[in-house]
Short mmCIF file of C-alpha atoms in Angstrom, two decimals:
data_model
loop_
_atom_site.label_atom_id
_atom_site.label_comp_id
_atom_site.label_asym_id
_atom_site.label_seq_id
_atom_site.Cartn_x
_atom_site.Cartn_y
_atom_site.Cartn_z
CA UNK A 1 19.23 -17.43 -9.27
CA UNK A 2 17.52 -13.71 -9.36
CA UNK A 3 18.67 -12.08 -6.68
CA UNK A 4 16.81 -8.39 -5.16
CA UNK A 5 18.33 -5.60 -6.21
CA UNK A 6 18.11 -2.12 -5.08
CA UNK A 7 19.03 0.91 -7.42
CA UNK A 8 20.40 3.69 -5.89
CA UNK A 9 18.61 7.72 -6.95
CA UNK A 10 18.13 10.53 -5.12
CA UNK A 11 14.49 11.02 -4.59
CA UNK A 12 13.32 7.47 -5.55
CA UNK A 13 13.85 3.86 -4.28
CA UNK A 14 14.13 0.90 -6.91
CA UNK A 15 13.44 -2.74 -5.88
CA UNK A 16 14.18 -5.28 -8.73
CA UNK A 17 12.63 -8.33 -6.83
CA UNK A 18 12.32 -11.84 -8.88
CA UNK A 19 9.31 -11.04 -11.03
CA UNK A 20 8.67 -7.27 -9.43
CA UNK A 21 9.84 -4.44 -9.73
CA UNK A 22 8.80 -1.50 -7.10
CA UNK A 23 9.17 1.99 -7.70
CA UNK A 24 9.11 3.77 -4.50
CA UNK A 25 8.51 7.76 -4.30
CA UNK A 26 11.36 9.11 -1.90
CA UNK A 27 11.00 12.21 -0.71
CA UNK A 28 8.56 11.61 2.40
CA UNK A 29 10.00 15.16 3.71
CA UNK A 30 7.88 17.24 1.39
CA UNK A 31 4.97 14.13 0.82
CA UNK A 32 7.19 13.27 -2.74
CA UNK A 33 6.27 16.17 -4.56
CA UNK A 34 8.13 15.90 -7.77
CA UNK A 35 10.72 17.93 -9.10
CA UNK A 36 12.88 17.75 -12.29
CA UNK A 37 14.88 15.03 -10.68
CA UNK A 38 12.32 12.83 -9.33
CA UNK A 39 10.73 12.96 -13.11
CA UNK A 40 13.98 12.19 -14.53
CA UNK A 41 14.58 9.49 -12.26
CA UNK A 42 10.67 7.66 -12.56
CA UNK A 43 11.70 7.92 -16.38
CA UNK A 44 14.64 6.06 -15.88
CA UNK A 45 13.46 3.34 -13.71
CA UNK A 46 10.35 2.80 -15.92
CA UNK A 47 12.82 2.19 -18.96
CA UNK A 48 15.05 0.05 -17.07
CA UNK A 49 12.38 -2.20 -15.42
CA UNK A 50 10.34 -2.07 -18.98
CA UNK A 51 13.16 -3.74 -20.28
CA UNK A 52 14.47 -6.41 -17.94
CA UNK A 53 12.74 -9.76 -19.23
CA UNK A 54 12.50 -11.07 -15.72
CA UNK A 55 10.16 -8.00 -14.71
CA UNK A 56 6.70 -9.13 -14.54
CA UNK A 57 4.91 -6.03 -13.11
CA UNK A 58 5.45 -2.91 -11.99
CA UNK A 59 4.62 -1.71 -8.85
CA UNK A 60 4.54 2.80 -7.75
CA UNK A 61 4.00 3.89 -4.68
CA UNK A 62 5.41 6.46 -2.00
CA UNK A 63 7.40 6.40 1.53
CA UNK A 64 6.07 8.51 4.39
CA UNK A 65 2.43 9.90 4.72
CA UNK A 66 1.31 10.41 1.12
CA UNK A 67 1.88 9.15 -2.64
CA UNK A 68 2.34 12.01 -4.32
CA UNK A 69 1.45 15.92 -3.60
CA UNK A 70 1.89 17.35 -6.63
CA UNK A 71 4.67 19.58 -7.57
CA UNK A 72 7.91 20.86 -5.40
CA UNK A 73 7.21 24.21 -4.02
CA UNK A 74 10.71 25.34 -5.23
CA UNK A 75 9.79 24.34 -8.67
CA UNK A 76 6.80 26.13 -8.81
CA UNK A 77 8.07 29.08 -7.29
CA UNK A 78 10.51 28.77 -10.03
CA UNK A 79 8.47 28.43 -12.86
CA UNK A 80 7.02 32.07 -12.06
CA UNK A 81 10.36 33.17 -13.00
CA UNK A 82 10.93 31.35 -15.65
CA UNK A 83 10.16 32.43 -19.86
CA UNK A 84 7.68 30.49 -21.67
CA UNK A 85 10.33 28.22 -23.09
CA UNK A 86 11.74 27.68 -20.01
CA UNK A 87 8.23 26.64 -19.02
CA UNK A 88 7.79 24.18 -21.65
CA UNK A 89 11.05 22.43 -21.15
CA UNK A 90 9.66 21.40 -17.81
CA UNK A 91 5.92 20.38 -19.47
CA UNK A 92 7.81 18.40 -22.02
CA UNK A 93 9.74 16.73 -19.07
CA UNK A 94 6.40 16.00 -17.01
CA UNK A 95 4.75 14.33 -20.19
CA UNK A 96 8.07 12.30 -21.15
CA UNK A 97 7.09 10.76 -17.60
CA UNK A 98 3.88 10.01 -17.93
CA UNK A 99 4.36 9.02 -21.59
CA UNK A 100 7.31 6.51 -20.33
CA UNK A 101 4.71 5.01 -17.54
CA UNK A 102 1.77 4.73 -19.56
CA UNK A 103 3.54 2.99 -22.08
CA UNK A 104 5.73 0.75 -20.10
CA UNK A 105 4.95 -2.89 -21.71
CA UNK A 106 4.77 -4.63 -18.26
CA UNK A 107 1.29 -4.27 -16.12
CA UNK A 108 1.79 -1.30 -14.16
CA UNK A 109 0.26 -1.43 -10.84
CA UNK A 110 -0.59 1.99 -8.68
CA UNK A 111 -0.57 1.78 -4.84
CA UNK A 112 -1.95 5.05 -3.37
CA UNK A 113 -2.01 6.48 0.15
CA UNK A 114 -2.22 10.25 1.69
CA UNK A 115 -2.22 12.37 -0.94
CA UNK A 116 -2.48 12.14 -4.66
CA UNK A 117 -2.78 15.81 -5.17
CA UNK A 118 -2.21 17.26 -8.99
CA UNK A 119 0.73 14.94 -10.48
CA UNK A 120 0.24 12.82 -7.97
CA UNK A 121 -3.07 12.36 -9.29
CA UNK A 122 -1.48 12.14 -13.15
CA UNK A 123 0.82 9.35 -11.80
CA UNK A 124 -2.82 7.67 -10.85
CA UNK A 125 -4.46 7.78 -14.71
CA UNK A 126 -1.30 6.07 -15.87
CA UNK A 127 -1.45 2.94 -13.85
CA UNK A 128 -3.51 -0.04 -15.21
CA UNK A 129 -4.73 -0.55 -11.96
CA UNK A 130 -5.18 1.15 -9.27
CA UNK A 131 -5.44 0.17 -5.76
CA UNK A 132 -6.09 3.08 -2.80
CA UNK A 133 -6.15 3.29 0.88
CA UNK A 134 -10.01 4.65 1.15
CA UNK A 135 -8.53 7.46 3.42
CA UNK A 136 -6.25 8.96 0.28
CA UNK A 137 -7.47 12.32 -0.37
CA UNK A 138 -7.36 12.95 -4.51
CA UNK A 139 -7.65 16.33 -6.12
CA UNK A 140 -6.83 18.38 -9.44
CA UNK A 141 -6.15 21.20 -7.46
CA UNK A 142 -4.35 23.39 -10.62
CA UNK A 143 -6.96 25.72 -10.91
CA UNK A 144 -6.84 26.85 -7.03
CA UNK A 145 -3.01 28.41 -7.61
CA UNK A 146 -3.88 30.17 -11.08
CA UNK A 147 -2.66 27.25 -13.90
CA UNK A 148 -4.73 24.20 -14.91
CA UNK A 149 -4.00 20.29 -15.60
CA UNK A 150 -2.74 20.07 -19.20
CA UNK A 151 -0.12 18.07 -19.09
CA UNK A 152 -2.54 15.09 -17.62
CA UNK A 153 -5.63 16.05 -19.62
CA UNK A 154 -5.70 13.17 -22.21
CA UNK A 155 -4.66 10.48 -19.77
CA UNK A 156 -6.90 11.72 -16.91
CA UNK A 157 -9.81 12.46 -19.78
CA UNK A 158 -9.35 8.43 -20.86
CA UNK A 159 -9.47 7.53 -17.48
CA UNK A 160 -12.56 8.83 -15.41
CA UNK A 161 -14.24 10.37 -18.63
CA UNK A 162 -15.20 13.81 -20.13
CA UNK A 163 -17.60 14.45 -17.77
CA UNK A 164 -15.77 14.11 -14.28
CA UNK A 165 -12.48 15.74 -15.85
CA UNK A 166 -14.04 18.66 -17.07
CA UNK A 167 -16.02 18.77 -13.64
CA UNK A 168 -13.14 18.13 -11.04
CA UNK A 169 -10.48 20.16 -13.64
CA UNK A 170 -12.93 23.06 -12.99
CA UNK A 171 -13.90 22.81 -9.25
CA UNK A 172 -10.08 21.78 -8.03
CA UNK A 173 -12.26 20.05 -5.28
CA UNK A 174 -10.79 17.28 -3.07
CA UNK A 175 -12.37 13.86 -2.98
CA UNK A 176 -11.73 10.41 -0.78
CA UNK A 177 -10.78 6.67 -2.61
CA UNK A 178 -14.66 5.15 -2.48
CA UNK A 179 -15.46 8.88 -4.54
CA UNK A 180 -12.01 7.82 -7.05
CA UNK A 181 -13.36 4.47 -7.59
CA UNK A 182 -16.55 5.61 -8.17
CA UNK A 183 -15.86 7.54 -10.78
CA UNK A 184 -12.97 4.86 -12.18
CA UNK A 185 -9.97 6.66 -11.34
CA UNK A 186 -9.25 3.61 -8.46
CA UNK A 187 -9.95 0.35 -8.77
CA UNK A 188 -9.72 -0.87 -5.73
CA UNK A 189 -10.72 0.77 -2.38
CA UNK A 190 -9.73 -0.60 0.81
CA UNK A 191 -9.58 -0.08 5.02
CA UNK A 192 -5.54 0.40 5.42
CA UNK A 193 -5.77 -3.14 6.96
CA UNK A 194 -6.68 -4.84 3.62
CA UNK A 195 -3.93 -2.94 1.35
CA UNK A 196 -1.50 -5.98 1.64
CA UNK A 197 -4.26 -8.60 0.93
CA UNK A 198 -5.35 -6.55 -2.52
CA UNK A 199 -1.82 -6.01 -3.65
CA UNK A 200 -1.19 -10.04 -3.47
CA UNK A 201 -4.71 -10.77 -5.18
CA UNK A 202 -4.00 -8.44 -8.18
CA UNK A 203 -0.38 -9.40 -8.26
CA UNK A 204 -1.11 -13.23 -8.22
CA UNK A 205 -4.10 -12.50 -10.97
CA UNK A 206 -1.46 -10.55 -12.75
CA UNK A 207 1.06 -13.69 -12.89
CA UNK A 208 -1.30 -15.76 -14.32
CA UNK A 209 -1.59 -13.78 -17.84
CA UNK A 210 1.08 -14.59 -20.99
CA UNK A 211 3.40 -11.42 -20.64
CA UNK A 212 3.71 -10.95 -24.09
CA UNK A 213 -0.21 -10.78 -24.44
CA UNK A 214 -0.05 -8.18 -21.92
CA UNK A 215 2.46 -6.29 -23.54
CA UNK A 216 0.64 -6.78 -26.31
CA UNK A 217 -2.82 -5.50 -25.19
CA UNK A 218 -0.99 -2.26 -23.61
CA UNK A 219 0.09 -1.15 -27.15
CA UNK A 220 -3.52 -2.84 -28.71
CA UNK A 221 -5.54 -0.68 -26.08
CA UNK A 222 -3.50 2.69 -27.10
CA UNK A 223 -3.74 2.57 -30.94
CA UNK A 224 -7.21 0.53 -31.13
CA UNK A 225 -8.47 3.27 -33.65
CA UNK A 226 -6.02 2.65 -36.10
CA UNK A 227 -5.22 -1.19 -35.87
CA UNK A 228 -6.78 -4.22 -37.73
CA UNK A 229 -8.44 -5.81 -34.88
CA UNK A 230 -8.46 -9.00 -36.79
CA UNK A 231 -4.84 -9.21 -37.51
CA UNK A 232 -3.93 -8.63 -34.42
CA UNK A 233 -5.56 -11.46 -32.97
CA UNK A 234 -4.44 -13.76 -35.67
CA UNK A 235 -0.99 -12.74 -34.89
CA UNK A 236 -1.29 -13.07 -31.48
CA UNK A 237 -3.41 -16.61 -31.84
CA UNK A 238 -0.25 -17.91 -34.16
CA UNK A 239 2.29 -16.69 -31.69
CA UNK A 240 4.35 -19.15 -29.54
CA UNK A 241 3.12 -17.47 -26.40
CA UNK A 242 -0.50 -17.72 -27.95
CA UNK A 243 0.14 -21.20 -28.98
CA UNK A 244 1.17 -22.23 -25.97
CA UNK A 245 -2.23 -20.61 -23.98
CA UNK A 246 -4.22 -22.16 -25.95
CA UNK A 247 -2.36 -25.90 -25.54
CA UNK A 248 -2.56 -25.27 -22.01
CA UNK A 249 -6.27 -24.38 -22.14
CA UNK A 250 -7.27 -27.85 -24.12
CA UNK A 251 -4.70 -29.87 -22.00
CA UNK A 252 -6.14 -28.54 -18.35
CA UNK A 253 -3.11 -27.55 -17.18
CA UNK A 254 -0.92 -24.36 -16.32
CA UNK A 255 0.95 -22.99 -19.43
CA UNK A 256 4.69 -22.40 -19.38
CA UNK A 257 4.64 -18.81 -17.79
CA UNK A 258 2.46 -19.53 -14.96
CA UNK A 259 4.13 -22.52 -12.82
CA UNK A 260 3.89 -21.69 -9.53
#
């Protein structure tokens, strides 16, 4: 019998429920701005629920008013005094999160409120899916303090597009959820009142997919460009899991991994 689990960090909550696993932002005191901690600890967490068999999905979101806004202030204040080396250290940390989520081989599933300000907005391109309160506020504000969003570029560049990146990147402007869907950075805007309601429809849609296909189209959808898009699917066709989907398909019934 699985029972809930809660992992104990500093600035983040861990729920290891049955078939979920929620990541919670915790550090509703400064609206979770993340500092070298917090990105060491999302890193963990994403390994360790990426590699539980019982996790289905993964769910990242944020106590107190806001998801995410952006960097600590004593971490930025910091990085002014720090050498270019120094500097990079931290980059290099900020991508080995955002690597670690965007290639975590469960469905990874974003729930946004408040703020998602600058790496709160990076935590946003590396979700699958997306669901916002339409109230959440979004910006790349990098280029209003002096610096600019590297770090995020390729994921938030795949996300919304050339066009948008290079034109919120530039402006730093702020923008609400029905603008972020818009433009295909959420995909899913809703009244407060409706959050719930989304987060059990994708969840449930999410249950009903083979996890290994999943898994499978994760990796597929990062290294399109230099796979054999017809081996893969005969691989994946021939597979037990892909066996199985397709028995269930001809036989009108629910296959193995999808009982309830």
């Amino acid at each position: 019998l699985f029972r809930s689990r809660h992992m104990t960090y500093k600035t983040i909550n861990l729920k290891l429920d049955s078939t979920l696993a929620t990541l919670s932002l915790n550090r509703p005191e400064v609206h979770n701005a993340m500092n070298a901690t917090m990105m060491q600890e999302i890193i963990s967490a994403i390994e360790l629920a990426g590699k539980n068999p019982d996790i289905r999905i993964v769910i990242i979101n944020g106590e107190g008013p806001s998801f995410c806004a952006g960097a600590d202030l004593n971490m930025m204040k910091n990085s002014a005094n720090q050498t270019t080396d120094e500097n990079k250290t931290e980059a290099r940390l900020l991508n080995r999160m955002y690597k670690t989520i965007n290639e975590c081989s469960k469905p990874v599933l974003g729930v946004i409120h408040g703020y998602a300000i600058g790496g709160g907005f990076g935590l946003c391109t590396v979700c699958d899916i997306v669901i916002a309160d339409e109230k959440t506020i979004f910006s790349l504000s990098e280029v209003l303090i002096g610096i600019i969003p590297a770090v995020i570029g390729p994921y938030t560049e795949r996300k919304i597009g050339n066009s948008w990146w290079r034109a919120l990147g530039i402006s730093g402007e702020r923008f609400d959820a029905p603008f972020a869907e818009k433009i295909g950075l959420v995909h899913y805007s809703v009244p407060k009142i409706e959050m719930d309601n989304m987060i059990k429809h994708v969840i449930q849609q999410l249950m009903k997919g083979g996890p290994i296909s999943q898994s499978i189209f994760k990796e597929y959808i990062r290294n399109m460009d230099q796979l054999n898009s017809t081996d893969v699917i005969a691989n994946v066709r021939s597979s037990p899991e892909g066996q199985e989907g397709l028995a269930a398909f001809l036989e009108k019934r629910k296959p193995n991994w999808n009982q309830k």
